[in-house]
């Protein structure tokens, strides 16, 4: 457990090292934007405002794929999750990594794959890791649709915020939509463009999951297990595998095991999970755990086995060394079991 201290120290250093073009940690975290009580979050338009046009059809499809991603099971999705499980309220909720905040933050450099990522590439990342699947290609209608939906949420919300409720969301080409909004060529109405300089677009209030301070005590699995029992198991199951309906689909999502996010997903990091949980769980009663409880339960959840990191090429230790220099249990031993060593079936094998 001493490891945490080391990681917390390292993460403080990483931005410095990063500036020197070193990549000590390939698992890029999105920057957490701090929370403010008076935050004037972007509020997307009602779905009723989606236009009845070819562009509107893409937006509608994007919404549908985002909230019911199991439509793509076996093709692009390899687990039991839906995008909306972590990007809540259909990707509209501030502080739950909303799509409007995300769209305006790309293209952007990501150390995870060491290049500038378009918005489409960032979405592909969540298919590969969070959904344990095989990402659609940029020209696939599914990817265009999710990007179009994100754009529509962002642009409608921005127009409304500045009193332009009557202005329809300008229809863009697929190419423009896949790129994202953090680029000179992405145009905002002339009167408000100065409020959104390109280099600030990645910092919209409410983007990402708000960061917590390092915990007073190191996260502890035993305390975490108790928090889990009292606050989480009723919905996510004593075994963490979620709760399934008669159709074998999870209506309450699994937190670990074969049907959950894999060892490459951002949520497997203890800090990212703590931020998400503190802000969003238990569902319907969020922000009632103490910060310490959020850290403890995040560690507990992430100390369980889940599908392999897709970057794994046979050597657990090597993979841990290359990709897991952060707060997580991949490659570590918990109760005598080495995590990351269990082979669940991957991708579409699970589906059948
Ligand atoms: C298991 C939870 C989970 C699921 C399911 C999930 N994501 Fe994510 N997503 C995350 C996390 C966590 C991050 C932030 C990553 C980080 O900090 O490393 C993220 C980041 C993103 C971002 C970038 C956000 C930003 O502000 O930069 C986009 C876009 C995105 N996800 C889209 C999707 C889509 C589309 C799906 C479904 C195909 C999906 N996600 C499914 C957890 C999830
Ligand atoms: C009242 C039911 C309920 C309770 C209690 C609850 N959750 Fe959730 N949880 C959900 C639902 C539903 C979702 C998916 C949210 C959505 O789709 O809008 C979710 C999503 C999640 C996710 C992201 C998706 C995934 O499967 O990984 C995590 C992590 C999570 N919960 C952790 C917790 C933790 C930890 C606790 C206890 C502190 C907790 N939840 C308590 C219902 C609940």
PDB file of N, CA and C and ligand atoms in Angstrom, residues 67 80-90 209 227-236 240 242 251-256 259-261 267 273 276-278 280-285 288-289 293-294 297-298 300-302 306, ligand 2:
ATOM      1  N   UNK A  67     -26.979   5.799 -25.308  1.00  0.00           N
ATOM      2  CA  UNK A  67     -27.740   5.338 -24.138  1.00  0.00           C
ATOM      3  C   UNK A  67     -28.004   3.836 -24.189  1.00  0.00           C
ATOM      4  N   UNK A  80     -20.884  -5.529 -21.023  1.00  0.00           N
ATOM      5  CA  UNK A  80     -22.303  -5.306 -20.744  1.00  0.00           C
ATOM      6  C   UNK A  80     -22.637  -3.831 -20.516  1.00  0.00           C
ATOM      7  N   UNK A  81     -21.689  -2.956 -20.785  1.00  0.00           N
ATOM      8  CA  UNK A  81     -21.912  -1.548 -20.438  1.00  0.00           C
ATOM      9  C   UNK A  81     -22.540  -0.748 -21.580  1.00  0.00           C
ATOM     10  N   UNK A  82     -23.056   0.403 -21.205  1.00  0.00           N
ATOM     11  CA  UNK A  82     -23.518   1.414 -22.150  1.00  0.00           C
ATOM     12  C   UNK A  82     -22.707   2.675 -21.866  1.00  0.00           C
ATOM     13  N   UNK A  83     -22.450   3.452 -22.900  1.00  0.00           N
ATOM     14  CA  UNK A  83     -21.666   4.684 -22.687  1.00  0.00           C
ATOM     15  C   UNK A  83     -22.237   5.505 -21.529  1.00  0.00           C
ATOM     16  N   UNK A  84     -23.550   5.569 -21.472  1.00  0.00           N
ATOM     17  CA  UNK A  84     -24.235   6.408 -20.486  1.00  0.00           C
ATOM     18  C   UNK A  84     -23.978   5.965 -19.033  1.00  0.00           C
ATOM     19  N   UNK A  85     -23.483   4.762 -18.829  1.00  0.00           N
ATOM     20  CA  UNK A  85     -23.226   4.301 -17.462  1.00  0.00           C
ATOM     21  C   UNK A  85     -22.181   5.166 -16.754  1.00  0.00           C
ATOM     22  N   UNK A  86     -21.265   5.723 -17.525  1.00  0.00           N
ATOM     23  CA  UNK A  86     -20.215   6.555 -16.924  1.00  0.00           C
ATOM     24  C   UNK A  86     -20.337   8.017 -17.335  1.00  0.00           C
ATOM     25  N   UNK A  87     -20.977   8.282 -18.453  1.00  0.00           N
ATOM     26  CA  UNK A  87     -21.220   9.649 -18.922  1.00  0.00           C
ATOM     27  C   UNK A  87     -22.713   9.873 -18.749  1.00  0.00           C
ATOM     28  N   UNK A  88     -23.087  10.298 -17.563  1.00  0.00           N
ATOM     29  CA  UNK A  88     -24.478  10.133 -17.163  1.00  0.00           C
ATOM     30  C   UNK A  88     -25.432  11.131 -17.810  1.00  0.00           C
ATOM     31  N   UNK A  89     -26.723  10.842 -17.644  1.00  0.00           N
ATOM     32  CA  UNK A  89     -27.796  11.631 -18.273  1.00  0.00           C
ATOM     33  C   UNK A  89     -27.506  11.830 -19.756  1.00  0.00           C
ATOM     34  N   UNK A  90     -27.319  10.713 -20.413  1.00  0.00           N
ATOM     35  CA  UNK A  90     -27.107  10.724 -21.866  1.00  0.00           C
ATOM     36  C   UNK A  90     -25.933  11.593 -22.290  1.00  0.00           C
ATOM     37  N   UNK A 209     -14.406  14.559 -14.729  1.00  0.00           N
ATOM     38  CA  UNK A 209     -14.864  14.249 -13.369  1.00  0.00           C
ATOM     39  C   UNK A 209     -14.012  15.105 -12.434  1.00  0.00           C
ATOM     40  N   UNK A 227     -17.661   0.050   2.841  1.00  0.00           N
ATOM     41  CA  UNK A 227     -18.396   1.109   2.135  1.00  0.00           C
ATOM     42  C   UNK A 227     -19.225   0.463   1.024  1.00  0.00           C
ATOM     43  N   UNK A 228     -18.603  -0.478   0.330  1.00  0.00           N
ATOM     44  CA  UNK A 228     -19.288  -1.150  -0.782  1.00  0.00           C
ATOM     45  C   UNK A 228     -20.555  -1.863  -0.297  1.00  0.00           C
ATOM     46  N   UNK A 229     -20.401  -2.631   0.765  1.00  0.00           N
ATOM     47  CA  UNK A 229     -21.516  -3.384   1.318  1.00  0.00           C
ATOM     48  C   UNK A 229     -22.683  -2.461   1.656  1.00  0.00           C
ATOM     49  N   UNK A 230     -22.368  -1.354   2.290  1.00  0.00           N
ATOM     50  CA  UNK A 230     -23.416  -0.449   2.773  1.00  0.00           C
ATOM     51  C   UNK A 230     -24.036   0.427   1.697  1.00  0.00           C
ATOM     52  N   UNK A 231     -23.278   0.746   0.673  1.00  0.00           N
ATOM     53  CA  UNK A 231     -23.756   1.790  -0.246  1.00  0.00           C
ATOM     54  C   UNK A 231     -23.883   1.365  -1.703  1.00  0.00           C
ATOM     55  N   UNK A 232     -23.349   0.238  -2.066  1.00  0.00           N
ATOM     56  CA  UNK A 232     -23.243  -0.074  -3.493  1.00  0.00           C
ATOM     57  C   UNK A 232     -23.846  -1.432  -3.859  1.00  0.00           C
ATOM     58  N   UNK A 233     -23.704  -2.407  -2.958  1.00  0.00           N
ATOM     59  CA  UNK A 233     -24.017  -3.781  -3.351  1.00  0.00           C
ATOM     60  C   UNK A 233     -25.492  -3.944  -3.704  1.00  0.00           C
ATOM     61  N   UNK A 234     -26.345  -3.110  -3.132  1.00  0.00           N
ATOM     62  CA  UNK A 234     -27.775  -3.240  -3.420  1.00  0.00           C
ATOM     63  C   UNK A 234     -28.035  -3.097  -4.926  1.00  0.00           C
ATOM     64  N   UNK A 235     -27.276  -2.277  -5.594  1.00  0.00           N
ATOM     65  CA  UNK A 235     -27.468  -2.113  -7.044  1.00  0.00           C
ATOM     66  C   UNK A 235     -26.447  -2.889  -7.880  1.00  0.00           C
ATOM     67  N   UNK A 236     -25.211  -2.910  -7.448  1.00  0.00           N
ATOM     68  CA  UNK A 236     -24.185  -3.537  -8.289  1.00  0.00           C
ATOM     69  C   UNK A 236     -23.947  -4.995  -7.927  1.00  0.00           C
ATOM     70  N   UNK A 240     -20.428  -7.741  -7.403  1.00  0.00           N
ATOM     71  CA  UNK A 240     -19.963  -6.665  -8.289  1.00  0.00           C
ATOM     72  C   UNK A 240     -20.323  -6.861  -9.742  1.00  0.00           C
ATOM     73  N   UNK A 242     -23.135  -6.646 -11.227  1.00  0.00           N
ATOM     74  CA  UNK A 242     -24.323  -5.946 -11.718  1.00  0.00           C
ATOM     75  C   UNK A 242     -25.558  -6.804 -11.573  1.00  0.00           C
ATOM     76  N   UNK A 251     -29.164  -4.473 -16.348  1.00  0.00           N
ATOM     77  CA  UNK A 251     -29.824  -3.175 -16.224  1.00  0.00           C
ATOM     78  C   UNK A 251     -29.188  -2.359 -15.107  1.00  0.00           C
ATOM     79  N   UNK A 252     -28.426  -3.020 -14.245  1.00  0.00           N
ATOM     80  CA  UNK A 252     -27.546  -2.295 -13.326  1.00  0.00           C
ATOM     81  C   UNK A 252     -26.140  -2.798 -13.631  1.00  0.00           C
ATOM     82  N   UNK A 253     -25.231  -1.906 -13.973  1.00  0.00           N
ATOM     83  CA  UNK A 253     -23.984  -2.323 -14.630  1.00  0.00           C
ATOM     84  C   UNK A 253     -22.968  -2.989 -13.695  1.00  0.00           C
ATOM     85  N   UNK A 254     -22.215  -3.946 -14.247  1.00  0.00           N
ATOM     86  CA  UNK A 254     -21.163  -4.616 -13.476  1.00  0.00           C
ATOM     87  C   UNK A 254     -19.967  -3.687 -13.256  1.00  0.00           C
ATOM     88  N   UNK A 255     -19.354  -3.789 -12.090  1.00  0.00           N
ATOM     89  CA  UNK A 255     -18.190  -2.952 -11.772  1.00  0.00           C
ATOM     90  C   UNK A 255     -16.883  -3.687 -12.007  1.00  0.00           C
ATOM     91  N   UNK A 256     -16.960  -5.014 -12.047  1.00  0.00           N
ATOM     92  CA  UNK A 256     -15.769  -5.791 -12.382  1.00  0.00           C
ATOM     93  C   UNK A 256     -16.216  -7.105 -13.016  1.00  0.00           C
ATOM     94  N   UNK A 259     -17.849  -8.777 -17.693  1.00  0.00           N
ATOM     95  CA  UNK A 259     -18.761  -7.884 -18.399  1.00  0.00           C
ATOM     96  C   UNK A 259     -18.489  -6.405 -18.173  1.00  0.00           C
ATOM     97  N   UNK A 260     -17.418  -6.075 -17.472  1.00  0.00           N
ATOM     98  CA  UNK A 260     -17.176  -4.669 -17.159  1.00  0.00           C
ATOM     99  C   UNK A 260     -16.043  -4.091 -18.012  1.00  0.00           C
ATOM    100  N   UNK A 261     -15.628  -2.874 -17.682  1.00  0.00           N
ATOM    101  CA  UNK A 261     -14.541  -2.212 -18.420  1.00  0.00           C
ATOM    102  C   UNK A 261     -13.233  -2.970 -18.218  1.00  0.00           C
ATOM    103  N   UNK A 267     -11.320   4.216 -15.990  1.00  0.00           N
ATOM    104  CA  UNK A 267     -12.024   3.967 -14.728  1.00  0.00           C
ATOM    105  C   UNK A 267     -11.297   2.951 -13.846  1.00  0.00           C
ATOM    106  N   UNK A 273     -11.681   6.599 -10.661  1.00  0.00           N
ATOM    107  CA  UNK A 273     -12.899   5.996 -10.105  1.00  0.00           C
ATOM    108  C   UNK A 273     -13.349   6.763  -8.863  1.00  0.00           C
ATOM    109  N   UNK A 276     -15.135   9.874 -10.003  1.00  0.00           N
ATOM    110  CA  UNK A 276     -16.451   9.544 -10.557  1.00  0.00           C
ATOM    111  C   UNK A 276     -17.424   9.187  -9.437  1.00  0.00           C
ATOM    112  N   UNK A 277     -16.979   8.314  -8.553  1.00  0.00           N
ATOM    113  CA  UNK A 277     -17.870   7.796  -7.510  1.00  0.00           C
ATOM    114  C   UNK A 277     -18.289   8.913  -6.555  1.00  0.00           C
ATOM    115  N   UNK A 278     -17.337   9.702  -6.125  1.00  0.00           N
ATOM    116  CA  UNK A 278     -17.657  10.770  -5.169  1.00  0.00           C
ATOM    117  C   UNK A 278     -18.754  11.667  -5.736  1.00  0.00           C
ATOM    118  N   UNK A 280     -20.878  11.017  -8.372  1.00  0.00           N
ATOM    119  CA  UNK A 280     -22.048  10.441  -9.044  1.00  0.00           C
ATOM    120  C   UNK A 280     -22.718   9.249  -8.364  1.00  0.00           C
ATOM    121  N   UNK A 281     -22.083   8.666  -7.365  1.00  0.00           N
ATOM    122  CA  UNK A 281     -22.629   7.460  -6.745  1.00  0.00           C
ATOM    123  C   UNK A 281     -22.767   7.657  -5.235  1.00  0.00           C
ATOM    124  N   UNK A 282     -23.630   6.938  -4.519  1.00  0.00           N
ATOM    125  CA  UNK A 282     -24.618   6.013  -5.047  1.00  0.00           C
ATOM    126  C   UNK A 282     -25.665   6.769  -5.872  1.00  0.00           C
ATOM    127  N   UNK A 283     -26.095   6.162  -6.929  1.00  0.00           N
ATOM    128  CA  UNK A 283     -27.025   6.810  -7.844  1.00  0.00           C
ATOM    129  C   UNK A 283     -28.232   7.357  -7.077  1.00  0.00           C
ATOM    130  N   UNK A 284     -28.584   8.580  -7.361  1.00  0.00           N
ATOM    131  CA  UNK A 284     -29.759   9.191  -6.731  1.00  0.00           C
ATOM    132  C   UNK A 284     -29.439   9.832  -5.393  1.00  0.00           C
ATOM    133  N   UNK A 285     -28.283   9.492  -4.822  1.00  0.00           N
ATOM    134  CA  UNK A 285     -27.908  10.103  -3.541  1.00  0.00           C
ATOM    135  C   UNK A 285     -26.456  10.552  -3.628  1.00  0.00           C
ATOM    136  N   UNK A 288     -22.703  11.985  -1.166  1.00  0.00           N
ATOM    137  CA  UNK A 288     -23.001  11.746   0.240  1.00  0.00           C
ATOM    138  C   UNK A 288     -21.890  10.938   0.901  1.00  0.00           C
ATOM    139  N   UNK A 289     -21.038  10.287   0.120  1.00  0.00           N
ATOM    140  CA  UNK A 289     -19.875   9.615   0.718  1.00  0.00           C
ATOM    141  C   UNK A 289     -18.886  10.706   1.140  1.00  0.00           C
ATOM    142  N   UNK A 293     -14.156   7.841   1.917  1.00  0.00           N
ATOM    143  CA  UNK A 293     -14.947   6.659   1.528  1.00  0.00           C
ATOM    144  C   UNK A 293     -14.894   6.448   0.024  1.00  0.00           C
ATOM    145  N   UNK A 294     -14.931   7.539  -0.739  1.00  0.00           N
ATOM    146  CA  UNK A 294     -14.864   7.400  -2.200  1.00  0.00           C
ATOM    147  C   UNK A 294     -13.524   6.774  -2.618  1.00  0.00           C
ATOM    148  N   UNK A 297     -13.561   2.972  -1.492  1.00  0.00           N
ATOM    149  CA  UNK A 297     -14.418   2.081  -2.284  1.00  0.00           C
ATOM    150  C   UNK A 297     -13.898   1.999  -3.726  1.00  0.00           C
ATOM    151  N   UNK A 298     -13.295   3.071  -4.223  1.00  0.00           N
ATOM    152  CA  UNK A 298     -12.705   3.024  -5.574  1.00  0.00           C
ATOM    153  C   UNK A 298     -11.581   1.990  -5.607  1.00  0.00           C
ATOM    154  N   UNK A 300     -11.316  -0.570  -3.596  1.00  0.00           N
ATOM    155  CA  UNK A 300     -11.931  -1.896  -3.456  1.00  0.00           C
ATOM    156  C   UNK A 300     -12.477  -2.385  -4.803  1.00  0.00           C
ATOM    157  N   UNK A 301     -13.246  -1.535  -5.473  1.00  0.00           N
ATOM    158  CA  UNK A 301     -13.823  -1.917  -6.776  1.00  0.00           C
ATOM    159  C   UNK A 301     -12.706  -2.313  -7.746  1.00  0.00           C
ATOM    160  N   UNK A 302     -11.655  -1.523  -7.770  1.00  0.00           N
ATOM    161  CA  UNK A 302     -10.603  -1.750  -8.763  1.00  0.00           C
ATOM    162  C   UNK A 302      -9.549  -2.770  -8.328  1.00  0.00           C
ATOM    163  N   UNK A 306     -10.714  -8.100 -14.041  1.00  0.00           N
ATOM    164  CA  UNK A 306     -11.530  -7.608 -15.158  1.00  0.00           C
ATOM    165  C   UNK A 306     -10.844  -7.989 -16.464  1.00  0.00           C
TER     166      UNK A 306
HETATM  167  C1  LIG B   2     -29.422   2.963  -6.571  1.00  0.00           C
HETATM  168  C2  LIG B   2     -28.558   2.091  -7.343  1.00  0.00           C
HETATM  169  C3  LIG B   2     -27.059   2.342  -7.281  1.00  0.00           C
HETATM  170  C4  LIG B   2     -26.264   2.439  -6.184  1.00  0.00           C
HETATM  171  C5  LIG B   2     -26.692   2.321  -4.723  1.00  0.00           C
HETATM  172  C6  LIG B   2     -24.917   2.598  -6.679  1.00  0.00           C
HETATM  173  N1  LIG B   2     -24.902   2.622  -8.046  1.00  0.00           N
HETATM  174 FE1  LIG B   2     -23.257   2.804  -9.222  1.00  0.00          FE
HETATM  175  N2  LIG B   2     -24.465   2.836 -10.851  1.00  0.00           N
HETATM  176  C7  LIG B   2     -25.832   2.682 -10.836  1.00  0.00           C
HETATM  177  C8  LIG B   2     -26.334   2.860 -12.181  1.00  0.00           C
HETATM  178  C9  LIG B   2     -27.796   2.743 -12.628  1.00  0.00           C
HETATM  179  C10 LIG B   2     -25.219   3.166 -12.989  1.00  0.00           C
HETATM  180  C11 LIG B   2     -25.244   3.547 -14.450  1.00  0.00           C
HETATM  181  C12 LIG B   2     -25.631   4.992 -14.529  1.00  0.00           C
HETATM  182  C13 LIG B   2     -26.376   5.380 -15.755  1.00  0.00           C
HETATM  183  O1  LIG B   2     -26.423   4.607 -16.719  1.00  0.00           O
HETATM  184  O2  LIG B   2     -26.955   6.497 -15.739  1.00  0.00           O
HETATM  185  C14 LIG B   2     -24.057   3.106 -12.119  1.00  0.00           C
HETATM  186  C15 LIG B   2     -22.752   3.289 -12.562  1.00  0.00           C
HETATM  187  C16 LIG B   2     -21.617   3.067 -11.779  1.00  0.00           C
HETATM  188  C17 LIG B   2     -20.276   3.018 -12.272  1.00  0.00           C
HETATM  189  C18 LIG B   2     -19.807   3.155 -13.709  1.00  0.00           C
HETATM  190  C19 LIG B   2     -20.280   2.003 -14.567  1.00  0.00           C
HETATM  191  C20 LIG B   2     -19.637   0.674 -14.256  1.00  0.00           C
HETATM  192  O3  LIG B   2     -20.349  -0.332 -14.340  1.00  0.00           O
HETATM  193  O4  LIG B   2     -18.448   0.620 -13.940  1.00  0.00           O
HETATM  194  C21 LIG B   2     -19.457   2.811 -11.183  1.00  0.00           C
HETATM  195  C22 LIG B   2     -17.950   2.668 -11.168  1.00  0.00           C
HETATM  196  C23 LIG B   2     -20.314   2.758 -10.020  1.00  0.00           C
HETATM  197  N3  LIG B   2     -21.617   2.904 -10.417  1.00  0.00           N
HETATM  198  C24 LIG B   2     -19.871   2.581  -8.733  1.00  0.00           C
HETATM  199  C25 LIG B   2     -20.713   2.617  -7.624  1.00  0.00           C
HETATM  200  C26 LIG B   2     -20.232   2.584  -6.260  1.00  0.00           C
HETATM  201  C27 LIG B   2     -18.788   2.446  -5.845  1.00  0.00           C
HETATM  202  C28 LIG B   2     -21.330   2.668  -5.454  1.00  0.00           C
HETATM  203  C29 LIG B   2     -21.366   2.766  -3.964  1.00  0.00           C
HETATM  204  C30 LIG B   2     -20.673   3.887  -3.368  1.00  0.00           C
HETATM  205  C31 LIG B   2     -22.496   2.718  -6.325  1.00  0.00           C
HETATM  206  N4  LIG B   2     -22.086   2.692  -7.627  1.00  0.00           N
HETATM  207  C32 LIG B   2     -23.808   2.745  -5.873  1.00  0.00           C
HETATM  208  C33 LIG B   2     -26.615   2.401  -9.748  1.00  0.00           C
HETATM  209  C34 LIG B   2     -26.197   2.469  -8.454  1.00  0.00           C
END
